[in-house]
Coordinates of C-alpha atoms in Angstrom, one line a residue:
Chain A
X679 CA -24.7 40.6 7.8
X680 CA -27.4 38.8 6.1
X681 CA -29.3 36.0 7.5
X682 CA -27.8 33.1 5.6
X683 CA -24.2 34.1 6.7
X684 CA -25.3 34.5 10.3
X685 CA -26.9 30.9 10.2
X686 CA -23.8 29.5 8.5
X687 CA -21.5 31.0 11.2
X688 CA -23.7 29.7 14.0
X689 CA -23.7 26.1 12.6
X690 CA -20.0 26.2 11.9
X691 CA -19.4 27.5 15.4
X692 CA -21.4 24.8 17.1
X693 CA -19.8 22.1 14.8
X694 CA -16.4 23.4 15.8
X695 CA -17.4 23.2 19.6
X696 CA -18.6 19.6 18.8
X697 CA -15.2 18.5 17.3
X698 CA -13.4 20.2 20.2
X699 CA -15.3 18.3 22.8
X700 CA -14.3 14.9 21.4
X701 CA -10.9 14.6 23.3
X702 CA -12.6 16.0 26.4
X703 CA -15.2 13.4 26.2
X704 CA -12.7 10.7 25.8
X705 CA -10.8 11.9 28.9
X706 CA -13.8 12.0 31.1
X707 CA -15.6 8.9 30.0
X708 CA -14.8 5.7 32.0
X709 CA -13.0 3.0 30.0
X710 CA -15.6 0.5 29.7
X711 CA -14.6 -0.9 26.3
X712 CA -15.2 -4.7 26.0
X713 CA -12.0 -6.8 26.3
X714 CA -11.4 -9.9 24.2
X715 CA -10.7 -12.7 26.6
X716 CA -8.8 -15.8 25.4
X717 CA -10.6 -19.0 25.4
X718 CA -10.1 -21.2 28.5
X719 CA -9.3 -24.0 26.2
X720 CA -6.6 -22.0 24.2
X721 CA -3.0 -23.3 24.2
X722 CA -0.8 -20.9 25.7
X723 CA 3.0 -20.8 25.5
X724 CA 5.8 -18.3 26.4
X725 CA 7.8 -19.1 23.2
X726 CA 6.4 -21.5 20.6
X727 CA 8.8 -23.4 18.6
X728 CA 8.9 -26.6 16.4
X729 CA 11.2 -29.5 15.9
X730 CA 11.3 -31.4 12.7
X731 CA 12.8 -34.8 13.0
X732 CA 14.0 -35.5 9.3
X733 CA 14.9 -39.1 10.3
X734 CA 11.2 -39.7 10.7
X735 CA 9.9 -37.6 7.8
X736 CA 9.0 -39.9 4.9
X737 CA 10.2 -38.8 1.5
X738 CA 7.0 -39.1 -0.6
X739 CA 4.6 -38.2 2.1
X740 CA 2.8 -34.9 1.7
X741 CA 0.4 -34.9 4.7
X742 CA 1.6 -31.9 6.5
X743 CA 1.8 -29.8 3.5
X744 CA -1.7 -30.8 2.3
X745 CA -3.2 -30.4 5.8
X746 CA -1.9 -26.9 6.2
X747 CA -2.7 -25.5 2.8
X748 CA -6.2 -27.0 3.0
X749 CA -6.9 -25.5 6.5
X750 CA -5.5 -22.0 5.6
X751 CA -7.0 -21.8 2.2
X752 CA -3.6 -21.7 0.4
X753 CA -4.4 -21.5 -3.3
X754 CA -2.6 -23.9 -5.9
X755 CA -1.8 -21.6 -8.8
X756 CA 0.2 -24.3 -10.6
X757 CA 3.2 -22.3 -11.4
X758 CA 6.4 -21.2 -9.6
X759 CA 6.1 -17.5 -10.6
X760 CA 2.8 -16.9 -8.8
X761 CA 3.2 -19.7 -6.2
X762 CA 1.8 -19.3 -2.7
X763 CA 3.1 -21.7 -0.1
X764 CA 3.2 -21.8 3.7
X765 CA 5.1 -25.1 4.1
X766 CA 6.8 -27.1 1.5
X767 CA 9.7 -29.4 0.8
X768 CA 13.3 -28.3 -0.1
X769 CA 16.4 -30.3 -1.0
X770 CA 18.9 -30.2 1.9
X771 CA 21.3 -28.0 0.0
X772 CA 18.8 -25.4 -0.8
X773 CA 17.4 -25.3 2.8
X774 CA 20.9 -25.2 4.1
X775 CA 23.0 -23.5 1.3
X776 CA 26.7 -23.4 1.9
X777 CA 26.6 -26.4 4.1
X778 CA 26.9 -28.9 1.3
X779 CA 30.2 -31.0 0.9
X780 CA 30.8 -34.1 -0.8
X781 CA 31.1 -35.8 2.6
X782 CA 28.0 -34.1 4.1
X783 CA 26.0 -35.0 1.1
X784 CA 27.0 -38.6 1.4
X785 CA 26.1 -38.6 5.0
X786 CA 22.8 -36.8 4.5
X787 CA 21.9 -39.3 1.8
X788 CA 22.8 -42.2 3.9
X789 CA 20.8 -41.2 6.9
X790 CA 17.9 -39.5 5.2
X791 CA 17.5 -41.4 1.9
X792 CA 17.0 -38.2 -0.1
X793 CA 17.0 -35.0 1.6
X794 CA 13.6 -33.1 1.2
X795 CA 13.4 -30.9 4.2
X796 CA 10.2 -29.6 5.3
X797 CA 10.5 -25.7 5.3
X798 CA 8.1 -23.0 6.6
X799 CA 8.3 -19.7 8.3
X800 CA 10.9 -19.9 11.2
X801 CA 9.1 -17.4 13.4
X802 CA 12.4 -15.9 14.3
X803 CA 13.0 -14.4 17.5
X804 CA 14.6 -11.4 15.7
X805 CA 12.5 -11.3 12.5
X806 CA 13.9 -9.1 9.8
X807 CA 10.4 -9.1 8.0
X808 CA 8.9 -7.4 11.2
X809 CA 11.8 -4.8 11.2
X810 CA 11.3 -3.8 7.6
X811 CA 7.5 -3.7 7.3
X812 CA 6.4 -0.1 6.9
X813 CA 2.8 -0.6 8.4
X814 CA 3.3 -3.1 11.2
X815 CA 1.2 -5.4 9.1
X816 CA 3.6 -8.1 10.3
X817 CA 4.5 -8.4 13.9
X818 CA 5.8 -10.7 16.5
X819 CA 3.5 -11.8 19.2
X820 CA 4.4 -12.2 22.9
X821 CA 4.6 -16.0 22.5
X822 CA 6.9 -15.6 19.5
X823 CA 4.4 -16.2 16.5
X824 CA 5.3 -13.8 13.6
X825 CA 1.8 -12.7 12.5
X826 CA 0.4 -11.2 9.3
X827 CA -2.5 -8.8 9.1
X828 CA -3.9 -9.3 5.6
X829 CA -6.0 -6.2 6.1
X830 CA -3.2 -3.9 6.7
X831 CA -0.5 -5.1 4.3
X832 CA 0.0 -2.7 1.4
X833 CA 1.9 -5.3 -0.7
X834 CA 5.2 -3.5 -0.8
X835 CA 7.1 -6.9 -0.5
X836 CA 9.9 -5.5 1.7
X837 CA 9.2 -8.5 4.0
X838 CA 9.8 -10.8 1.2
X839 CA 13.2 -9.0 0.4
X840 CA 14.0 -9.2 4.1
X841 CA 13.1 -12.8 4.8
X842 CA 16.4 -14.9 4.3
X843 CA 14.3 -18.2 4.2
X844 CA 11.9 -17.5 1.3
X845 CA 9.0 -18.1 3.5
X846 CA 6.7 -15.4 2.3
X847 CA 4.4 -15.3 -0.8
X848 CA 2.6 -12.5 -2.4
X849 CA -0.9 -12.9 -3.9
X850 CA 0.1 -12.0 -7.4
X851 CA -3.4 -12.4 -8.6
X852 CA -6.8 -13.2 -7.0
X853 CA -6.3 -16.5 -5.1
X854 CA -9.8 -17.5 -4.5
X855 CA -10.4 -19.3 -7.9
X856 CA -7.4 -21.5 -7.2
X857 CA -8.5 -22.8 -3.8
X858 CA -9.9 -26.3 -4.3
X859 CA -12.2 -26.4 -1.2
X860 CA -12.7 -23.4 0.8
X861 CA -12.4 -23.8 4.6
X862 CA -14.9 -21.3 5.9
X863 CA -13.3 -21.2 9.4
X864 CA -10.2 -19.4 8.0
X865 CA -10.3 -16.1 5.8
X866 CA -9.3 -16.2 2.2
X867 CA -7.0 -13.6 0.9
X868 CA -7.2 -10.9 -1.7
X869 CA -4.8 -10.2 -4.3
X870 CA -1.8 -7.9 -3.4
X871 CA -1.1 -9.0 0.0
X872 CA 1.6 -11.1 1.6
X873 CA 1.0 -14.3 3.5
X874 CA 2.9 -17.0 5.2
X875 CA 2.7 -19.7 8.0
X876 CA 1.1 -18.4 11.2
X877 CA 2.0 -21.3 13.4
X878 CA -1.8 -22.1 13.4
X879 CA -2.5 -19.2 15.7
X880 CA -6.2 -19.6 15.0
X881 CA -6.1 -23.2 16.1
X882 CA -4.0 -22.6 19.2
X883 CA -6.7 -20.1 20.2
X884 CA -9.1 -23.1 20.1
X885 CA -6.9 -25.5 22.0
X886 CA -5.7 -27.4 18.9
X887 CA -2.2 -28.1 17.8
X888 CA -0.9 -26.8 14.5
X889 CA -2.5 -28.6 11.4
X890 CA 0.8 -29.9 10.1
X891 CA 1.8 -31.5 13.4
X892 CA -1.6 -33.1 13.7
X893 CA -1.4 -34.5 10.3
X894 CA 2.0 -36.1 10.6
X895 CA 1.5 -39.9 11.2
X896 CA 5.2 -40.3 11.9
X897 CA 5.2 -37.8 14.6
X898 CA 8.2 -36.1 12.8
X899 CA 6.8 -32.7 13.6
X900 CA 6.7 -31.5 17.3
X901 CA 5.4 -28.3 18.5
X902 CA 5.8 -26.9 21.8
X903 CA 6.8 -24.2 24.5
X904 CA 10.5 -23.7 24.4
X905 CA 10.4 -22.0 27.8
X906 CA 8.7 -25.1 29.4
X907 CA 11.5 -27.3 30.6
X908 CA 9.2 -30.2 30.8
X909 CA 7.9 -30.0 27.3
X910 CA 8.4 -32.7 24.8
X911 CA 10.2 -30.1 22.7
X912 CA 12.7 -29.5 25.3
X913 CA 13.3 -33.2 25.9
X914 CA 14.1 -33.7 22.1
X915 CA 16.4 -30.7 22.2
X916 CA 18.3 -32.3 25.1
X917 CA 18.4 -35.7 23.5
X918 CA 19.4 -34.7 19.9
X919 CA 21.7 -32.5 18.1
X920 CA 19.7 -30.1 16.1
X921 CA 20.4 -27.6 13.3
X922 CA 18.6 -24.5 12.3
X923 CA 18.6 -22.7 8.9
X924 CA 21.1 -19.8 8.6
X925 CA 21.5 -19.2 12.4
X926 CA 24.6 -17.0 11.6
X927 CA 22.3 -14.2 10.3
X928 CA 21.2 -13.4 13.8
X929 CA 17.6 -14.0 13.1
X930 CA 17.4 -16.7 15.8
X931 CA 15.0 -19.0 13.8
X932 CA 12.8 -21.2 15.9
X933 CA 12.4 -24.3 13.7
X934 CA 14.9 -27.0 14.8
X935 CA 15.8 -29.9 12.6
X936 CA 17.1 -33.3 13.8
X937 CA 19.0 -34.4 10.7
Chain B
X1098 CA 4.0 32.1 -13.4
X1099 CA 2.0 29.1 -14.4
X1100 CA 0.5 31.0 -17.3
X1101 CA 3.8 30.7 -19.0
X1102 CA 3.2 26.9 -19.4
X1103 CA 0.0 27.7 -21.3
X1104 CA 1.5 29.4 -24.3
X1105 CA 4.1 27.8 -26.5
X1106 CA 5.3 26.9 -29.9
X1107 CA 3.9 24.0 -31.9
X1108 CA 7.0 21.9 -30.8
X1109 CA 6.2 22.5 -27.2
X1110 CA 2.6 21.2 -27.7
X1111 CA 3.7 18.4 -29.9
X1112 CA 6.1 17.2 -27.2
X1113 CA 3.4 17.5 -24.5
X1114 CA 0.9 15.5 -26.7
X1115 CA 3.4 12.8 -27.3
X1116 CA 4.1 12.5 -23.7
X1117 CA 0.3 12.6 -22.8
X1118 CA -0.2 9.8 -25.4
X1119 CA 2.4 7.7 -23.6
X1120 CA 0.8 8.5 -20.3
X1121 CA -2.7 7.4 -21.5
X1122 CA -1.3 4.0 -22.7
X1123 CA 0.6 3.6 -19.4
X1124 CA -2.4 4.5 -17.5
X1125 CA -4.6 2.0 -19.3
X1126 CA -2.0 -0.8 -18.5
X1127 CA -2.1 0.3 -14.8
X1128 CA -5.9 -0.1 -14.7
X1129 CA -5.3 -3.6 -16.1
X1130 CA -2.7 -4.1 -13.4
X1131 CA -5.1 -2.9 -10.7
X1132 CA -7.8 -5.3 -11.8
X1133 CA -5.7 -8.4 -12.3
X1134 CA -3.0 -8.0 -9.7
X1135 CA 0.8 -7.6 -9.9
X1136 CA 0.9 -11.0 -11.6
X1137 CA 0.6 -9.0 -14.8
X1138 CA 4.3 -8.1 -14.4
X1139 CA 7.2 -10.4 -14.8
X1140 CA 7.9 -10.3 -11.0
X1141 CA 7.8 -13.7 -9.3
X1142 CA 7.8 -15.2 -5.8
X1143 CA 11.6 -15.4 -6.2
X1144 CA 12.1 -12.0 -7.9
X1145 CA 9.6 -9.9 -6.0
X1146 CA 10.9 -6.6 -7.0
X1147 CA 11.6 -5.6 -10.7
X1148 CA 11.5 -2.7 -13.1
X1149 CA 9.4 -0.4 -10.9
X1150 CA 11.5 -0.5 -7.8
X1151 CA 14.7 -0.3 -10.0
X1152 CA 13.5 2.9 -11.8
X1153 CA 12.6 4.3 -8.4
X1154 CA 16.1 3.6 -7.1
X1155 CA 17.8 5.0 -10.3
X1156 CA 15.6 8.2 -10.2
X1157 CA 16.3 8.9 -6.5
X1158 CA 19.8 9.4 -7.8
X1159 CA 18.9 11.8 -10.5
X1160 CA 16.7 13.6 -8.0
X1161 CA 19.7 13.9 -5.5
X1162 CA 21.9 15.2 -8.1
X1163 CA 20.3 18.8 -7.9
X1164 CA 22.6 19.3 -5.0
X1165 CA 25.6 19.2 -7.4
X1166 CA 24.5 22.7 -8.7
X1167 CA 22.9 24.0 -5.5
X1168 CA 25.8 23.3 -3.4
X1169 CA 28.5 25.1 -5.4
X1170 CA 26.2 28.0 -6.1
X1171 CA 24.9 28.7 -2.7
X1172 CA 27.7 27.4 -0.3
X1173 CA 30.7 28.4 -2.5
X1174 CA 29.0 31.3 -4.4
X1175 CA 30.0 29.8 -7.7
X1176 CA 28.1 32.3 -9.8
X1177 CA 28.3 30.3 -13.0
X1178 CA 25.8 27.9 -11.7
X1179 CA 23.3 30.7 -10.9
X1180 CA 21.6 30.3 -14.2
X1181 CA 21.3 26.6 -14.1
X1182 CA 20.3 26.0 -10.5
X1183 CA 16.6 26.2 -11.3
X1184 CA 17.1 23.6 -14.0
X1185 CA 18.7 21.2 -11.3
X1186 CA 15.9 21.9 -8.9
X1187 CA 13.0 21.4 -11.3
X1188 CA 14.7 18.2 -12.5
X1189 CA 14.7 17.1 -8.9
X1190 CA 10.8 17.7 -8.8
X1191 CA 10.3 15.8 -11.8
X1192 CA 12.4 12.8 -10.7
X1193 CA 11.0 12.6 -7.2
X1194 CA 7.6 12.7 -8.6
X1195 CA 8.5 9.6 -10.8
X1196 CA 10.0 7.9 -7.7
X1197 CA 6.8 8.3 -5.9
X1198 CA 4.8 7.1 -8.9
X1199 CA 7.0 4.1 -9.3
X1200 CA 6.4 3.1 -5.6
X1201 CA 2.7 3.4 -6.0
X1202 CA 2.7 1.4 -9.1
X1203 CA 4.7 -1.4 -7.3
X1204 CA 2.2 -1.8 -4.5
X1205 CA 0.1 -4.8 -4.3
X1206 CA -2.5 -2.7 -2.6
X1207 CA -2.2 1.0 -3.7
X1208 CA -5.6 1.8 -2.1
X1209 CA -3.8 1.2 1.4
X1210 CA -0.7 3.4 0.6
X1211 CA -1.8 5.6 3.4
X1212 CA -1.4 3.0 6.0
X1213 CA 2.3 4.0 5.9
X1214 CA 1.1 7.2 7.6
X1215 CA -1.6 5.8 9.6
X1216 CA 0.8 3.3 11.3
X1217 CA 4.1 5.1 11.3
X1218 CA 7.0 2.4 11.8
X1219 CA 10.3 4.0 12.4
X1220 CA 12.0 0.7 12.3
X1221 CA 11.1 0.4 8.6
X1222 CA 13.5 2.1 6.1
X1223 CA 10.6 2.5 3.7
X1224 CA 8.8 4.8 6.2
X1225 CA 11.8 6.9 6.3
X1226 CA 12.1 6.9 2.5
X1227 CA 8.6 8.1 2.3
X1228 CA 9.5 11.0 4.7
X1229 CA 12.6 12.0 3.0
X1230 CA 11.3 11.8 -0.6
X1231 CA 8.2 13.8 0.2
X1232 CA 10.2 16.4 2.0
X1233 CA 12.8 16.7 -0.8
X1234 CA 9.8 17.2 -3.3
X1235 CA 8.3 20.0 -1.2
X1236 CA 11.7 21.6 -0.6
X1237 CA 12.5 21.7 -4.3
X1238 CA 9.1 23.0 -5.3
X1239 CA 9.1 25.8 -2.8
X1240 CA 12.7 26.8 -3.3
X1241 CA 12.7 26.7 -7.1
X1242 CA 9.4 28.5 -7.4
X1243 CA 10.3 31.2 -4.9
X1244 CA 13.6 31.9 -6.3
X1245 CA 12.3 32.0 -9.9
X1246 CA 9.4 34.4 -8.8
X1247 CA 12.0 36.8 -7.3
X1248 CA 14.1 36.7 -10.3
X1249 CA 11.1 37.6 -12.4
X1250 CA 10.2 40.5 -10.0
X1251 CA 13.8 41.4 -10.3
X1252 CA 14.2 41.3 -6.4
X1253 CA 16.5 39.3 -4.3
X1254 CA 14.9 35.9 -3.0
X1255 CA 13.0 36.4 0.3
X1256 CA 15.2 35.7 3.5
X1257 CA 13.3 32.7 4.6
X1258 CA 14.2 30.6 1.7
X1259 CA 18.0 30.6 2.5
X1260 CA 17.6 28.1 5.4
X1261 CA 15.5 26.0 3.2
X1262 CA 18.2 26.0 0.6
X1263 CA 20.8 25.1 3.1
X1264 CA 18.5 22.3 4.4
X1265 CA 18.0 20.9 0.9
X1266 CA 21.8 20.1 0.6
X1267 CA 22.1 17.4 3.4
X1268 CA 18.5 16.4 2.5
X1269 CA 19.7 15.4 -1.1
X1270 CA 22.2 13.2 0.5
X1271 CA 19.7 11.7 2.8
X1272 CA 17.3 10.7 0.0
X1273 CA 19.8 8.6 -1.5
X1274 CA 21.3 7.2 1.6
X1275 CA 18.0 6.1 2.9
X1276 CA 17.2 4.5 -0.4
X1277 CA 20.5 2.6 -0.2
X1278 CA 19.5 1.5 3.3
X1279 CA 16.4 -0.2 1.9
X1280 CA 18.8 -2.7 0.3
X1281 CA 22.0 -2.6 2.5
X1282 CA 20.4 -3.8 5.7
X1283 CA 18.8 -7.0 4.7
X1284 CA 20.3 -10.3 6.1
X1285 CA 20.4 -13.1 3.5
X1286 CA 20.7 -10.8 0.5
X1287 CA 24.5 -10.9 0.0
X1288 CA 24.4 -8.8 -3.2
X1289 CA 23.0 -5.8 -1.3
X1290 CA 24.7 -6.5 2.1
X1291 CA 27.5 -4.0 1.5
X1292 CA 28.4 -0.8 3.6
X1293 CA 29.5 0.9 0.3
X1294 CA 26.0 0.9 -1.0
X1295 CA 25.0 4.4 0.0
X1296 CA 28.4 5.9 -1.1
X1297 CA 28.0 4.0 -4.4
X1298 CA 24.5 5.2 -4.8
X1299 CA 25.6 8.8 -4.3
X1300 CA 28.6 8.6 -6.7
X1301 CA 26.5 7.2 -9.4
X1302 CA 23.9 9.7 -8.7
X1303 CA 26.3 12.6 -9.1
X1304 CA 27.3 11.3 -12.4
X1305 CA 24.0 10.4 -14.0
X1306 CA 22.1 13.4 -12.7
X1307 CA 24.6 16.0 -13.8
X1308 CA 25.0 14.1 -17.1
X1309 CA 21.2 14.5 -17.7
X1310 CA 21.4 18.1 -16.6
X1311 CA 24.0 18.8 -19.3
X1312 CA 22.0 17.2 -22.0
X1313 CA 18.8 18.9 -20.9
X1314 CA 20.8 22.3 -20.8
X1315 CA 21.9 21.7 -24.4
X1316 CA 18.3 21.0 -25.4
X1317 CA 17.0 24.1 -23.7
X1318 CA 19.7 26.2 -25.4
X1319 CA 18.9 24.9 -28.8
X1320 CA 15.2 25.6 -28.5
X1321 CA 15.1 28.8 -26.5
X1322 CA 17.0 32.0 -26.0
X1323 CA 18.2 30.9 -22.7
X1324 CA 21.9 29.9 -22.4
X1325 CA 23.1 28.6 -19.0
X1326 CA 26.6 29.3 -20.4
X1327 CA 29.6 27.4 -21.7
X1328 CA 31.5 27.4 -18.5
X1329 CA 28.6 26.1 -16.5
X1330 CA 28.4 23.2 -18.8
X1331 CA 32.2 22.6 -18.4
X1332 CA 32.2 22.6 -14.7
X1333 CA 29.2 20.1 -14.6
X1334 CA 31.3 17.9 -17.0
X1335 CA 34.1 17.9 -14.5
X1336 CA 31.6 16.9 -11.8
X1337 CA 30.3 14.2 -14.0
X1338 CA 34.0 13.0 -14.7
X1339 CA 35.0 12.7 -11.0
X1340 CA 31.6 11.1 -10.1
X1341 CA 31.9 8.6 -12.8
X1342 CA 35.5 7.7 -11.9
X1343 CA 34.3 7.1 -8.3
X1344 CA 31.5 5.2 -9.4
X1345 CA 33.6 2.8 -11.5
X1346 CA 36.0 2.5 -8.5
X1347 CA 33.2 1.6 -6.1
X1348 CA 31.9 -1.1 -8.3
X1349 CA 35.5 -2.4 -8.6
X1350 CA 35.7 -2.5 -4.9
X1351 CA 32.4 -4.6 -4.8
X1352 CA 34.0 -6.9 -7.3
X1353 CA 37.2 -7.3 -5.3
X1354 CA 35.5 -8.2 -2.0
X1355 CA 33.0 -10.6 -3.7
X1356 CA 35.6 -12.4 -5.8
X1357 CA 38.5 -12.4 -3.5
X1358 CA 36.6 -13.5 -0.4
X1359 CA 35.0 -16.2 -2.5
X1360 CA 32.0 -16.2 -0.2
X1361 CA 29.3 -17.7 -2.3
X1362 CA 26.4 -15.4 -1.1
X1363 CA 28.4 -12.4 -2.3
X1364 CA 30.1 -13.8 -5.3
X1365 CA 27.3 -15.7 -7.1
X1366 CA 25.2 -12.5 -7.8
X1367 CA 28.2 -10.9 -9.6
X1368 CA 28.8 -14.1 -11.3
X1369 CA 25.2 -14.0 -12.7
X1370 CA 25.5 -10.4 -13.7
X1371 CA 28.8 -10.6 -15.6
X1372 CA 29.1 -14.2 -16.7
X1373 CA 25.8 -15.9 -16.1
X1374 CA 25.0 -18.7 -13.6
X1375 CA 24.3 -22.2 -14.6
X1376 CA 23.4 -21.1 -18.1
X1377 CA 21.2 -18.2 -17.0
X1378 CA 22.6 -15.2 -18.8
X1379 CA 19.9 -12.8 -19.3
X1380 CA 21.6 -9.7 -17.8
X1381 CA 25.0 -10.6 -19.1
X1382 CA 24.9 -8.7 -22.5
X1383 CA 23.4 -5.7 -20.6
X1384 CA 26.3 -5.6 -18.0
X1385 CA 28.9 -5.8 -20.6
X1386 CA 27.2 -2.9 -22.5
X1387 CA 27.4 -1.1 -19.1
X1388 CA 31.1 -1.8 -18.9
X1389 CA 31.8 -0.7 -22.6
X1390 CA 29.6 2.5 -22.2
X1391 CA 31.0 3.4 -18.7
X1392 CA 34.7 2.9 -19.8
X1393 CA 34.0 4.7 -23.2
X1394 CA 32.3 7.7 -21.4
X1395 CA 35.2 7.9 -18.9
X1396 CA 37.8 8.2 -21.6
X1397 CA 35.7 11.0 -23.4
X1398 CA 35.4 12.9 -20.1
X1399 CA 39.0 12.5 -18.9
X1400 CA 40.5 13.7 -22.2
X1401 CA 40.2 17.5 -22.0
X1402 CA 39.8 17.8 -25.7
X1403 CA 36.8 15.5 -25.9
X1404 CA 35.3 17.1 -22.8
X1405 CA 35.7 20.6 -24.1
X1406 CA 34.1 19.6 -27.5
X1407 CA 30.3 19.8 -26.8
X1408 CA 29.5 17.2 -29.4
X1409 CA 31.7 14.5 -27.7
X1410 CA 30.7 15.8 -24.3
X1411 CA 27.1 15.2 -25.2
X1412 CA 28.0 11.7 -26.4
X1413 CA 29.8 11.0 -23.1
X1414 CA 26.8 12.2 -21.2
X1415 CA 24.5 10.0 -23.0
X1416 CA 26.9 7.1 -22.4
X1417 CA 27.1 7.9 -18.6
X1418 CA 23.4 8.1 -18.3
X1419 CA 22.6 4.9 -20.2
X1420 CA 25.4 2.9 -18.5
X1421 CA 24.4 4.0 -15.0
X1422 CA 20.7 3.2 -15.9
X1423 CA 21.7 -0.4 -16.8
X1424 CA 23.8 -0.7 -13.6
X1425 CA 21.1 0.7 -11.3
X1426 CA 17.8 0.7 -13.2
X1427 CA 18.3 -2.8 -14.3
X1428 CA 21.1 -4.9 -12.6
X1429 CA 21.2 -3.7 -9.0
X1430 CA 17.7 -4.5 -7.9
X1431 CA 16.9 -7.7 -9.8
X1432 CA 20.3 -9.3 -9.2
X1433 CA 19.8 -9.1 -5.4
X1434 CA 17.2 -11.9 -5.9
X1435 CA 19.2 -14.1 -8.3
X1436 CA 20.2 -16.5 -7.0
X1437 CA 17.4 -16.4 -4.2
X1438 CA 18.3 -17.2 -0.6
X1439 CA 17.5 -20.9 -1.4
X1440 CA 20.0 -20.7 -4.3
X1441 CA 17.1 -20.9 -6.8
X1442 CA 17.8 -19.2 -10.1
X1443 CA 14.7 -17.6 -11.3
X1444 CA 15.3 -15.1 -14.1
X1445 CA 13.3 -11.9 -14.6
X1446 CA 11.9 -10.4 -17.8
X1447 CA 9.5 -7.5 -17.6
X1448 CA 6.1 -8.1 -19.4
X1449 CA 4.6 -5.6 -22.0
X1450 CA 2.1 -4.0 -19.6
X1451 CA 5.0 -3.5 -16.9
X1452 CA 7.2 -1.8 -19.6
X1453 CA 4.3 0.4 -20.8
X1454 CA 3.5 1.4 -17.3
X1455 CA 7.1 2.2 -16.8
X1456 CA 7.2 4.3 -19.8
X1457 CA 4.0 6.0 -18.7
X1458 CA 5.6 7.0 -15.5
X1459 CA 8.7 8.3 -17.2
X1460 CA 6.4 10.2 -19.5
X1461 CA 4.7 11.8 -16.5
X1462 CA 8.1 12.9 -15.2
X1463 CA 9.1 14.3 -18.5
X1464 CA 5.8 16.2 -18.8
X1465 CA 6.3 17.7 -15.5
X1466 CA 9.9 18.6 -16.5
X1467 CA 8.8 20.1 -19.8
X1468 CA 6.2 22.3 -18.2
X1469 CA 8.6 23.4 -15.5
X1470 CA 11.4 24.1 -17.8
X1471 CA 9.0 25.9 -20.1
X1472 CA 8.1 28.3 -17.2
X1473 CA 11.7 28.6 -16.1
X1474 CA 13.0 29.3 -19.6
X1475 CA 10.2 31.7 -20.4
X1476 CA 11.0 33.7 -17.3
X1477 CA 14.7 33.7 -17.9
X1478 CA 14.0 34.9 -21.4
X1479 CA 11.6 37.7 -20.2
X1480 CA 14.2 38.8 -17.7
X1481 CA 17.0 38.6 -20.1
X1482 CA 15.3 40.8 -22.7

């Protein structure tokens, strides 16, 4: 055996030992990893949900939409093909397809003077998008918020096919040139990943209510904890008949409409 | 055995160069797509899957069809298929490679494709599809290669390969079943929400795959000394006939449920396909071409005279393949999105780069097929002489 071979084997042996000791080290070391503690100001809930009072919502008002898209760096691509949107308006018959009847249409028109419903991610209790995602890039938090990890998403768009509400958008191209004013508090996205409403999880963590709720002067949007019997949300649910989009699909959507 | 791929006639090299040229063009377009994003395609927020996923779905069927030669030969000792089995297995290898390439081409972030392995998610059908497709690819490479090597050495195939062959039979069924489950389990997509999706996929696969195999067999016979045998072709033709009839039957069952129940979420998609919806009629001419080709092919296949005549049989096989490509490679995926769950009608037309990338991937598949068939045929010629 010549010298170089011997040296090689020595180094290789020692390296192998090193690799082998890794799990051992892990097992013996005391777990002292730092933990991320929630801010003491953070809003916490057991099951976040939202009520949208369409009787209060003004037809030509865009405040909530603008606030959300500005805070979250949602680009305005200017065409429906590449469109990215988190919250938007949809005519009643599109938000609630199959429900329209001549009578219903009349009734809705009378009470709502036009029927542009505010639509966004329903943060379903049983979200099909989470079920179909092959990388857990979208998942449901303990408090019910359906989250997106822009850094893990592979852009397969299975979630877009799975969502029965059209709440998800892919970045078909680089969104950054199409953001009017970048909010440095929130990440921008890259091309090729899916995004959607996150119920302002980043604001809740700081003790702030969702941007759309804050922006609504008519107080048509109410955000709260469904599990808290004393919440304003529960009070409204007790006082009003509410409807949800496509509840028959078993997704258990958590956006309630007073219509 | 690979050395057999390195020598060949002028025609062999001309074919490979042609395919190589198409691949280069496709690859260039893919680079464009990588830098611009998927916005370069015709896909949109409403129609979020298009030509790529449709090709993938169709080709899974072609891949699964190898079982139609493997099963009779290995389970029923149907000796006539002995010569053609390798062609079926290598067709499967080429098809699965195309399937996997189409998935990669469709990803918004292909650089993160391995996240599917890093964060395995058993609740996702796409995860299982990755498992079964890669498994099927490996199975067919190993089986095809080993059996061919044994044939060349004039010895029976090694014993360990038998269990793999038996495994490949249900595995072939699994790839198409799992692929159907990608669609058939989504709430709010009425067009796909049908329990018959997997059987329908399998039936059309067992028609389109063997039809292609017959055509490829004819080509191989014309350009080499290897003849799979007239009887083998005729048995395959009977398989295509039955599978085609079952396919058409299944499509009719879908139409009955949709149109008799009159549930809009189920019916509107079929209306869009065959008659157009609110003036949107892009797929209508395609779907009627499907109907004409499918019915025409069926007549040619059922009639024993036209089935036994290899000229009309070839014609029927082309019609079967094209019609089922329209049905699955064009209609099935896109129409699931039209109308959208919000009853929006957004039509879809693939863009030029998208079509060129698609052709490039088909060319990759056919290059692999050409090389593998060249090896197989050269060895068959060598053993035969």
